[in-house]
Amino acid sequence: MPENGASAKTASAKTAPATPGLAAAQETKRQRTRMIIRAVGMLPVLLLLCIGFHVLSDGRFFTGQNIGIVVQQSAVNTVLAAGMTFVILTGGIDLSVGSILAASAMAGLIISKFPDLGALWLPVAVLTGAVFGILNGALIALLRLPPFIVTLGSLTAVRGAARLLGADTTVFNPSIPYAFIGNGALTLIPGVVSIPWLWVIALLVILVSWLVLKRTVLGVHIYAVGGNESAARLAGIKVWAVLIFVYGVSGLLAGLGGAMQAARLYAANGLQLGQSYELDAITAVILGGTSFVGGIGSIWGTLVGALIIAVLSNGLILIGVSDVWQYVIKGLVIIGAVALDRYRLQGSART
Amino acid sequence: MPENGASAKTASAKTAPATPGLAAAQETKRQRTRMIIRAVGMLPVLLLLCIGFHVLSDGRFFTGQNIGIVVQQSAVNTVLAAGMTFVILTGGIDLSVGSILAASAMAGLIISKFPDLGALWLPVAVLTGAVFGILNGALIALLRLPPFIVTLGSLTAVRGAARLLGADTTVFNPSIPYAFIGNGALTLIPGVVSIPWLWVIALLVILVSWLVLKRTVLGVHIYAVGGNESAARLAGIKVWAVLIFVYGVSGLLAGLGGAMQAARLYAANGLQLGQSYELDAITAVILGGTSFVGGIGSIWGTLVGALIIAVLSNGLILIGVSDVWQYVIKGLVIIGAVALDRYRLQGSART
Amino acid sequence: MSEPILEMRRVSKSFFSIKALRDVDLTVYPGEIHALMGENGAGKSTLMKILSGAYRPDPGSEIRIDGQPVQINGPHGGRAAGIAIIYQELSLAPNLSVAENIYLGREVSRGGLLAREAMQAGVGPILARLGADFTPQTLVANLSMGQRQLVEIARALHARSRILIMDEPTTALSAGESERLFALIRQLRAEGLAIIYISHRMDEVYALGDRVTVLRDGTLVGSLDKGEIRADAIVRMMVGRDVSSFYKKDHDPQARPGAPVLAAVDIGDGRRVKGCSLTVHSGEVVGLAGLIGAGRTELAHLIIGAAPMTSGHVEIEGRTVSIRTPGEALDAGIAYLTEDRKALGLFLDMSCLDNINLAVLGRDAKFGGILDRDKARERAKRAFAGLGIRAANVGVPAGGLSGGNQQKVLLSRLLAIGPKILILDEPTRGVDVGAKSEIYSIIDNLAKAGTAVLVISSDLPEIIGICDRVIVMRAGHIAGQMRRGATPLSQEEIMALATGTEQLDA
Amino acid sequence: KELKSIGISLGSLGNPFFVALSKGAEFEAKKTNPNVKITTVGFEYDLGKQVTQIDNFIAAGVDLILLNPGDPKAVGPAIKKAQAAGIVVVAVDTAAEGADATVTTNNVQAGEISCQYIVDKLGGKGDVIIENGPQVSAVIDRVVGCKNVLGKNPGIKVLSNDQDGKGSREGGLTVAQGYLTRFAKIDAVFAINDPQAIGTDLAARQQQRTGIVITAVDGAPDIEAALKDPQAAQIQASASQDPFFMARRAVQVGVGILNGQKPASTVELLPSKLVTRDNVKEYKGWTSDRSQ
Ligand SMILES: Nc1ncnc2c1ncn2[C@@H]1O[C@H](COP(=O)(O)OP(=O)(O)OP(=O)(O)O)[C@@H](O)[C@H]1O
Ligand SMILES: Nc1ncnc2c1ncn2[C@@H]1O[C@H](COP(=O)(O)OP(=O)(O)OP(=O)(O)O)[C@@H](O)[C@H]1O
Ligand SMILES: [Mg+2]
Ligand SMILES: [Mg+2]
């Protein structure tokens, strides 16, 4: 019989009346608590920041309008970070999302100016992103090149491509179709509650990502590849396919981000769009508790991470902190948040 | 390989008198060849690039003057990449080197303007870098925070500090002491051979790094921490001290890089200096064959990697490729170089 | 006899320049347990990985199943051919749950969505059959080595195959679990499965094997039928010579009783280890036995400062010492051999030279930090000669060695330190008979020289063979101890203590 | 209406030009209302970031936004949004579509006078390099101005105009090192801003190349020093801007609009004056005390 049974047996026979199943049950419960704490992750930090900014800005933070702005601002980064979550879960990284975003936005805007094809700009942008992402994935999965180098290479090369697309100028289209996704809002209760479309899209992306990661076979395979690549291979998982998929998703979502940005700005510029967005996306993912070595993390954490970044940017401007100090404070808050998280997890593990 | 030795032994014990040492000796030789190929690493790619540019630029590449320019341009990145090699060998990463470089250059230049303290600017710059680096290391080693997040935080925060130092302006000092290290050259054979001081410094840094990594106990410990951190801890290595050391070195060398840059430009600007240098430094390290997971790599590879980057920048300008296409080509060459390397290593392993 | 279910003919495999297998033949019949034996690095695992599809054999090799030639392309191919395997190196994803690992690569889904509940329910019976004390939802990261081994076994059994390969399945199991596994294996044999069983433990081969095939240096030496299975015959086939006196025990603590060197007093971590006390004397070899998960490894970790202690203290030579890190343990004279040599012991990418010298580099260094490379090379060469480590030279990466040789490299590192106290956690896990006897004689010599040795082992014959005294742990407590006296230690008594059944009898 | 709060979004606050701009704006705003709240941010040449900042200004309820637009057209929609929230938007340094007013240096003219100086110096004949920079509209305009002038002189040959000196000393130095190796004969270099010109001079000095006429646009403090420095003799002129004054004008115009005074023209072009080695002594630079 199992140990547990054995120990139970002896326990009852010996001294303590310690119920046999109890220890295991307690353990499971403790595990579950820890998992919830982990999933909740940075939420306390986020709330703390929000409340802090609300107080310091004389109550300007928690206004419907400002919340709308914050979520809208977080939308593009959320979408990129969702894709990044897939990649980082496999233990990889995608530095090229900013450049892909720029290239996709350019491609979309250029198409949008053709009278007949105009409406196709959205799928074109998303597809452009997907193609670049799949290229990344193919190089990484099939040639077995390190993700950092491949996506650093495409960070540079795709940026060049984005600039070439627009001949190094800003492409502008004030009457771009579906512009509402960039600046409109979905009205739930007329005049009272409305959600910016950008945020609706971001939430949908998070939801679908969650479904894929947690409710599909593919999701388990993604976690498995990140957890132990050779074990995954031995279990017959097509690791190469998983890798191409995650980089493809990251690219596709960068393309979507490009489309969102284009609809928001009515314009795109190969050089001035998406610069160093990859850092924000990675930061959101890591703030959200996803581990760099792969295999551990959740998409909800990423959402919280992206919101923290947006709240920081918005809040610091709201309370009138100068640009220079914004740098300093942002850097310290990021480190502080992770330190706090580490401390919090330790505490919960101890109890 | 092991079984070879084993087979030699049993062979003699069993039937054949097959010279036992021979197989082992051959094996050793083969191993050595493979090791040299690995150490030589990207050298073939570097040579190919040089020759290519020489031909395409009508013989302008291999002139004493241009080579001087290339090595000079590679110097700062070489120094940063040397520090980055230490960090990456432990399996970490330092994203803050660009910002630390800027802050150090600012600190140095500010000191250099005091009439009495002027000559101290160089140690001040280097020390500034070391202090920031040790702070990074302490956060990573003692609080066990992920290196990516910590150095991403300091990338931002130290950038802010650099700007604060100069009150957001360009600090310049046309009569900075020791300016010769920025623009002068060490004459070996008067009128024939002279080496830019920047390059002399870079070579010294590489040499000392090599000594530390390969000839000291600390060096072995660095490789050990990168190879298997928990085994290192169990083997009694003070992992925290090793980590603080490597991030300290990275910071110190970033400080030195800042001093070199200040002496070269006679000026520093907290915002513009060192922007995205971390990417170049990391690229040099990875091109040089150092593995991201830690524990594998050599400092000579890093030198070659840094030279490849400098040759690319110089060569593309030399043959008149436009800025936009430079992006595209650089990205592709970086990917191509690593792919080539992968292919080459496979080939050598097979024979 | 019935038709063979599996025939492997002229199977060869090269890794670059290394020939791991040369023209090996293997025939397996349904309803038999076929033991595969050979020294470390003989090619057993490689042969099995070819069968499972993890490796592709060299051209010219042939595999037939039910007389039909088959091509096994990748792990899926192996599974499709009805082959299930327990790999020697644990191949689980630690971030996934037990159920997810068992179903990895063949998940159940309904309407495109993962059927988690169905999967968890599906693994319940198999876990119960194995006597696992964890739930399907448990994360593998939270399991001990032994428990992980059970997960591997569960996975292979769950695949419902016709040919079951077990590559050293009991290395992390203790006697109780092993017995349960054997019963299961016999039952599967009765159901007509063909089982290929790899082990370095002779007693297991006696107990289970219907036939034995021996490999040496990648070639087939021959097969023995049930009636011919005898230890000396197998060992001769494996090693090419006789291995005399397996368990070596020349030292005698009774003749010259040493002073207590290591004393753990009432130590615990508040979780797995609850108030354990033990002493080890100089020149004594003490065994620490127990079921998997009894907390032996944790106890060792507490002593060497690898895990935080919440109660009790450690005394060395009568003085209370404070040990908070493994480094401090080394300074205090305690060296520890980990049970998980890949994850916690070796630096696989570093040379054997560096691996052996790692702990004493500082002591040897010149000018406070410059490596003394001659001394290091000298020491490594001495270790190679002394322990019979087989590798081309001391400069090859430790990762390239076979399991047994890796173990000896790790052991060399500890011996280089020259510790007062040596704690060995599963010192012969995965090590072949030849190397085992070498390790036993090293332990014996150390004890003779006055070292206090604590051996944690799940291999009861080993504990009985080499220890002067045995301490048994159960569920975090010291359940009791027994001294080797006029009568040898008995396996039954130890088991009784470990499981607690003696209480029932009393 | 009183100016209570003002938001400023500038290219990059590490650039002394924008620092001077922000100081000018601050000075003028404080003059109007000593208790004014000023938030200055840099958008680091990221269009998305600038739009975000404008959104944030709207949320913070500023009265006036001073904008250095990342793109003349692309920020149009964001400006409209701000105006819809009752905020006055004034563009500085670069024109912006839809802004209530624009105050900017005449960058085309700046490029013209800077390059006219080259043409005069060379006597209408020689090999010239246009050392380009980040493709923002101010830079594009300067290059346009320069090309206007050079194009009128058939004796002038433009060797190259497609390298990005990144607007910094370092970038200028790197690009110029390549140029100097690539071309044996260079008579003049027009750098799109001062730091690039200084970098170019450093490169030339390092390679001991002389006789190159280097001009630029900005009139920044470091070019002032260079124009006075006998060692940097090749740096000969810079078409100056006056960011402090520009920002003051912008705030004045903005406050005017806030109080219902429409400016005569929505675009106010400030002419650029050429600073040369001859007249640099009289030049009042960006950092001189301007509080009068
Ligand atoms: N992937 C590989 N690359 C190179 N060599 C390998 C590889 N796998 C195995 N070998 C070599 O092939 C030989 C056979 O190894 P294998 O693992 O099959 O031995 P084994 O009989 O299972 O030994 P053990 O009893 O130690 O498990 C060994 O010498 C090993 O070094
Ligand atoms: N890394 C870990 N995280 C959480 N629990 C662990 C971990 N390692 C071991 N355990 C738990 O601690 C208990 C004791 O394990 P330990 O390894 O100390 O026992 P052991 O007697 O040495 O067993 P084994 O023979 O399996 O090594 C086990 O029940 C296991 O579940
Ligand atoms: Mg094996
Ligand atoms: Mg154990």
PDB file of N, CA and C in Angstrom, chain D residues 42-89:
ATOM      1  N   GLY D  42       8.816  63.912 -22.578  1.00  0.00           N
ATOM      2  CA  GLY D  42       9.423  63.650 -23.870  1.00  0.00           C
ATOM      3  C   GLY D  42       8.763  62.437 -24.492  1.00  0.00           C
ATOM      4  N   PHE D  43       8.523  62.484 -25.790  1.00  0.00           N
ATOM      5  CA  PHE D  43       7.857  61.306 -26.383  1.00  0.00           C
ATOM      6  C   PHE D  43       8.842  60.399 -27.108  1.00  0.00           C
ATOM      7  N   GLU D  44      10.120  60.746 -27.058  1.00  0.00           N
ATOM      8  CA  GLU D  44      11.171  59.879 -27.602  1.00  0.00           C
ATOM      9  C   GLU D  44      10.862  59.430 -29.029  1.00  0.00           C
ATOM     10  N   TYR D  45      10.304  60.336 -29.795  1.00  0.00           N
ATOM     11  CA  TYR D  45      10.033  60.051 -31.204  1.00  0.00           C
ATOM     12  C   TYR D  45       9.189  58.812 -31.399  1.00  0.00           C
ATOM     13  N   ASP D  46       8.241  58.621 -30.513  1.00  0.00           N
ATOM     14  CA  ASP D  46       7.309  57.503 -30.664  1.00  0.00           C
ATOM     15  C   ASP D  46       5.908  58.084 -30.771  1.00  0.00           C
ATOM     16  N   LEU D  47       5.332  57.952 -31.954  1.00  0.00           N
ATOM     17  CA  LEU D  47       4.026  58.571 -32.194  1.00  0.00           C
ATOM     18  C   LEU D  47       2.982  58.097 -31.198  1.00  0.00           C
ATOM     19  N   GLY D  48       2.989  56.810 -30.974  1.00  0.00           N
ATOM     20  CA  GLY D  48       1.990  56.246 -30.065  1.00  0.00           C
ATOM     21  C   GLY D  48       2.110  56.860 -28.688  1.00  0.00           C
ATOM     22  N   LYS D  49       3.364  57.035 -28.269  1.00  0.00           N
ATOM     23  CA  LYS D  49       3.596  57.580 -26.941  1.00  0.00           C
ATOM     24  C   LYS D  49       3.094  59.018 -26.860  1.00  0.00           C
ATOM     25  N   GLN D  50       3.284  59.764 -27.932  1.00  0.00           N
ATOM     26  CA  GLN D  50       2.841  61.154 -27.885  1.00  0.00           C
ATOM     27  C   GLN D  50       1.325  61.239 -27.773  1.00  0.00           C
ATOM     28  N   VAL D  51       0.641  60.414 -28.543  1.00  0.00           N
ATOM     29  CA  VAL D  51      -0.819  60.424 -28.464  1.00  0.00           C
ATOM     30  C   VAL D  51      -1.270  60.051 -27.051  1.00  0.00           C
ATOM     31  N   THR D  52      -0.569  59.073 -26.482  1.00  0.00           N
ATOM     32  CA  THR D  52      -0.864  58.692 -25.104  1.00  0.00           C
ATOM     33  C   THR D  52      -0.701  59.872 -24.162  1.00  0.00           C
ATOM     34  N   GLN D  53       0.389  60.604 -24.380  1.00  0.00           N
ATOM     35  CA  GLN D  53       0.632  61.749 -23.498  1.00  0.00           C
ATOM     36  C   GLN D  53      -0.458  62.799 -23.645  1.00  0.00           C
ATOM     37  N   ILE D  54      -0.901  63.009 -24.868  1.00  0.00           N
ATOM     38  CA  ILE D  54      -1.984  63.985 -25.065  1.00  0.00           C
ATOM     39  C   ILE D  54      -3.234  63.520 -24.317  1.00  0.00           C
ATOM     40  N   ASP D  55      -3.526  62.227 -24.433  1.00  0.00           N
ATOM     41  CA  ASP D  55      -4.667  61.674 -23.684  1.00  0.00           C
ATOM     42  C   ASP D  55      -4.521  61.958 -22.195  1.00  0.00           C
ATOM     43  N   ASN D  56      -3.319  61.749 -21.717  1.00  0.00           N
ATOM     44  CA  ASN D  56      -3.089  61.969 -20.289  1.00  0.00           C
ATOM     45  C   ASN D  56      -3.273  63.438 -19.922  1.00  0.00           C
ATOM     46  N   PHE D  57      -2.836  64.309 -20.792  1.00  0.00           N
ATOM     47  CA  PHE D  57      -3.036  65.743 -20.529  1.00  0.00           C
ATOM     48  C   PHE D  57      -4.529  66.051 -20.455  1.00  0.00           C
ATOM     49  N   ILE D  58      -5.264  65.443 -21.375  1.00  0.00           N
ATOM     50  CA  ILE D  58      -6.715  65.669 -21.358  1.00  0.00           C
ATOM     51  C   ILE D  58      -7.280  65.218 -20.021  1.00  0.00           C
ATOM     52  N   ALA D  59      -6.830  64.050 -19.584  1.00  0.00           N
ATOM     53  CA  ALA D  59      -7.334  63.533 -18.309  1.00  0.00           C
ATOM     54  C   ALA D  59      -6.919  64.418 -17.146  1.00  0.00           C
ATOM     55  N   ALA D  60      -5.722  64.969 -17.244  1.00  0.00           N
ATOM     56  CA  ALA D  60      -5.243  65.822 -16.163  1.00  0.00           C
ATOM     57  C   ALA D  60      -5.907  67.194 -16.196  1.00  0.00           C
ATOM     58  N   GLY D  61      -6.651  67.471 -17.268  1.00  0.00           N
ATOM     59  CA  GLY D  61      -7.409  68.719 -17.337  1.00  0.00           C
ATOM     60  C   GLY D  61      -6.562  69.963 -17.514  1.00  0.00           C
ATOM     61  N   VAL D  62      -5.554  69.893 -18.400  1.00  0.00           N
ATOM     62  CA  VAL D  62      -4.744  71.089 -18.638  1.00  0.00           C
ATOM     63  C   VAL D  62      -5.525  72.092 -19.481  1.00  0.00           C
ATOM     64  N   ASP D  63      -5.070  73.350 -19.467  1.00  0.00           N
ATOM     65  CA  ASP D  63      -5.726  74.381 -20.282  1.00  0.00           C
ATOM     66  C   ASP D  63      -5.053  74.516 -21.629  1.00  0.00           C
ATOM     67  N   LEU D  64      -3.745  74.226 -21.628  1.00  0.00           N
ATOM     68  CA  LEU D  64      -2.978  74.486 -22.837  1.00  0.00           C
ATOM     69  C   LEU D  64      -1.991  73.333 -23.035  1.00  0.00           C
ATOM     70  N   ILE D  65      -1.906  72.883 -24.268  1.00  0.00           N
ATOM     71  CA  ILE D  65      -0.891  71.879 -24.589  1.00  0.00           C
ATOM     72  C   ILE D  65       0.106  72.484 -25.551  1.00  0.00           C
ATOM     73  N   LEU D  66       1.366  72.383 -25.190  1.00  0.00           N
ATOM     74  CA  LEU D  66       2.439  72.809 -26.083  1.00  0.00           C
ATOM     75  C   LEU D  66       3.022  71.534 -26.664  1.00  0.00           C
ATOM     76  N   LEU D  67       3.047  71.494 -27.976  1.00  0.00           N
ATOM     77  CA  LEU D  67       3.319  70.220 -28.616  1.00  0.00           C
ATOM     78  C   LEU D  67       4.445  70.375 -29.620  1.00  0.00           C
ATOM     79  N   ASN D  68       5.431  69.491 -29.509  1.00  0.00           N
ATOM     80  CA  ASN D  68       6.390  69.363 -30.599  1.00  0.00           C
ATOM     81  C   ASN D  68       5.992  68.102 -31.326  1.00  0.00           C
ATOM     82  N   PRO D  69       5.181  68.227 -32.381  1.00  0.00           N
ATOM     83  CA  PRO D  69       4.556  67.026 -32.932  1.00  0.00           C
ATOM     84  C   PRO D  69       5.570  66.063 -33.546  1.00  0.00           C
ATOM     85  N   GLY D  70       5.358  64.799 -33.326  1.00  0.00           N
ATOM     86  CA  GLY D  70       6.219  63.784 -33.912  1.00  0.00           C
ATOM     87  C   GLY D  70       6.029  63.722 -35.407  1.00  0.00           C
ATOM     88  N   ASP D  71       4.842  64.066 -35.827  1.00  0.00           N
ATOM     89  CA  ASP D  71       4.568  64.083 -37.251  1.00  0.00           C
ATOM     90  C   ASP D  71       3.508  65.155 -37.496  1.00  0.00           C
ATOM     91  N   PRO D  72       3.708  65.982 -38.524  1.00  0.00           N
ATOM     92  CA  PRO D  72       2.780  67.110 -38.732  1.00  0.00           C
ATOM     93  C   PRO D  72       1.335  66.654 -38.895  1.00  0.00           C
ATOM     94  N   LYS D  73       1.151  65.514 -39.580  1.00  0.00           N
ATOM     95  CA  LYS D  73      -0.218  65.087 -39.846  1.00  0.00           C
ATOM     96  C   LYS D  73      -0.743  64.111 -38.806  1.00  0.00           C
ATOM     97  N   ALA D  74       0.131  63.223 -38.420  1.00  0.00           N
ATOM     98  CA  ALA D  74      -0.351  62.061 -37.673  1.00  0.00           C
ATOM     99  C   ALA D  74      -0.929  62.422 -36.319  1.00  0.00           C
ATOM    100  N   VAL D  75      -0.514  63.530 -35.739  1.00  0.00           N
ATOM    101  CA  VAL D  75      -1.075  63.857 -34.433  1.00  0.00           C
ATOM    102  C   VAL D  75      -2.385  64.620 -34.559  1.00  0.00           C
ATOM    103  N   GLY D  76      -2.796  64.889 -35.803  1.00  0.00           N
ATOM    104  CA  GLY D  76      -4.037  65.648 -36.028  1.00  0.00           C
ATOM    105  C   GLY D  76      -5.218  65.153 -35.222  1.00  0.00           C
ATOM    106  N   PRO D  77      -5.530  63.864 -35.311  1.00  0.00           N
ATOM    107  CA  PRO D  77      -6.698  63.354 -34.573  1.00  0.00           C
ATOM    108  C   PRO D  77      -6.589  63.579 -33.066  1.00  0.00           C
ATOM    109  N   ALA D  78      -5.386  63.403 -32.547  1.00  0.00           N
ATOM    110  CA  ALA D  78      -5.211  63.595 -31.112  1.00  0.00           C
ATOM    111  C   ALA D  78      -5.437  65.054 -30.748  1.00  0.00           C
ATOM    112  N   ILE D  79      -4.965  65.929 -31.609  1.00  0.00           N
ATOM    113  CA  ILE D  79      -5.155  67.359 -31.356  1.00  0.00           C
ATOM    114  C   ILE D  79      -6.645  67.687 -31.334  1.00  0.00           C
ATOM    115  N   LYS D  80      -7.354  67.098 -32.282  1.00  0.00           N
ATOM    116  CA  LYS D  80      -8.810  67.339 -32.341  1.00  0.00           C
ATOM    117  C   LYS D  80      -9.459  66.919 -31.032  1.00  0.00           C
ATOM    118  N   LYS D  81      -9.017  65.775 -30.532  1.00  0.00           N
ATOM    119  CA  LYS D  81      -9.605  65.269 -29.292  1.00  0.00           C
ATOM    120  C   LYS D  81      -9.365  66.259 -28.154  1.00  0.00           C
ATOM    121  N   ALA D  82      -8.138  66.788 -28.111  1.00  0.00           N
ATOM    122  CA  ALA D  82      -7.808  67.738 -27.056  1.00  0.00           C
ATOM    123  C   ALA D  82      -8.659  68.999 -27.197  1.00  0.00           C
ATOM    124  N   GLN D  83      -8.790  69.447 -28.429  1.00  0.00           N
ATOM    125  CA  GLN D  83      -9.574  70.667 -28.643  1.00  0.00           C
ATOM    126  C   GLN D  83     -11.029  70.438 -28.252  1.00  0.00           C
ATOM    127  N   ALA D  84     -11.480  69.228 -28.554  1.00  0.00           N
ATOM    128  CA  ALA D  84     -12.862  68.911 -28.182  1.00  0.00           C
ATOM    129  C   ALA D  84     -13.044  68.973 -26.670  1.00  0.00           C
ATOM    130  N   ALA D  85     -11.972  68.739 -25.930  1.00  0.00           N
ATOM    131  CA  ALA D  85     -12.041  68.825 -24.478  1.00  0.00           C
ATOM    132  C   ALA D  85     -11.785  70.249 -24.002  1.00  0.00           C
ATOM    133  N   GLY D  86     -11.749  71.175 -24.951  1.00  0.00           N
ATOM    134  CA  GLY D  86     -11.606  72.574 -24.580  1.00  0.00           C
ATOM    135  C   GLY D  86     -10.183  73.004 -24.314  1.00  0.00           C
ATOM    136  N   ILE D  87      -9.242  72.267 -24.833  1.00  0.00           N
ATOM    137  CA  ILE D  87      -7.837  72.601 -24.600  1.00  0.00           C
ATOM    138  C   ILE D  87      -7.273  73.282 -25.840  1.00  0.00           C
ATOM    139  N   VAL D  88      -6.475  74.311 -25.601  1.00  0.00           N
ATOM    140  CA  VAL D  88      -5.804  74.972 -26.714  1.00  0.00           C
ATOM    141  C   VAL D  88      -4.499  74.244 -26.994  1.00  0.00           C
ATOM    142  N   VAL D  89      -4.259  73.959 -28.264  1.00  0.00           N
ATOM    143  CA  VAL D  89      -3.042  73.235 -28.631  1.00  0.00           C
ATOM    144  C   VAL D  89      -2.164  74.116 -29.510  1.00  0.00           C
TER     145      VAL D  89
END
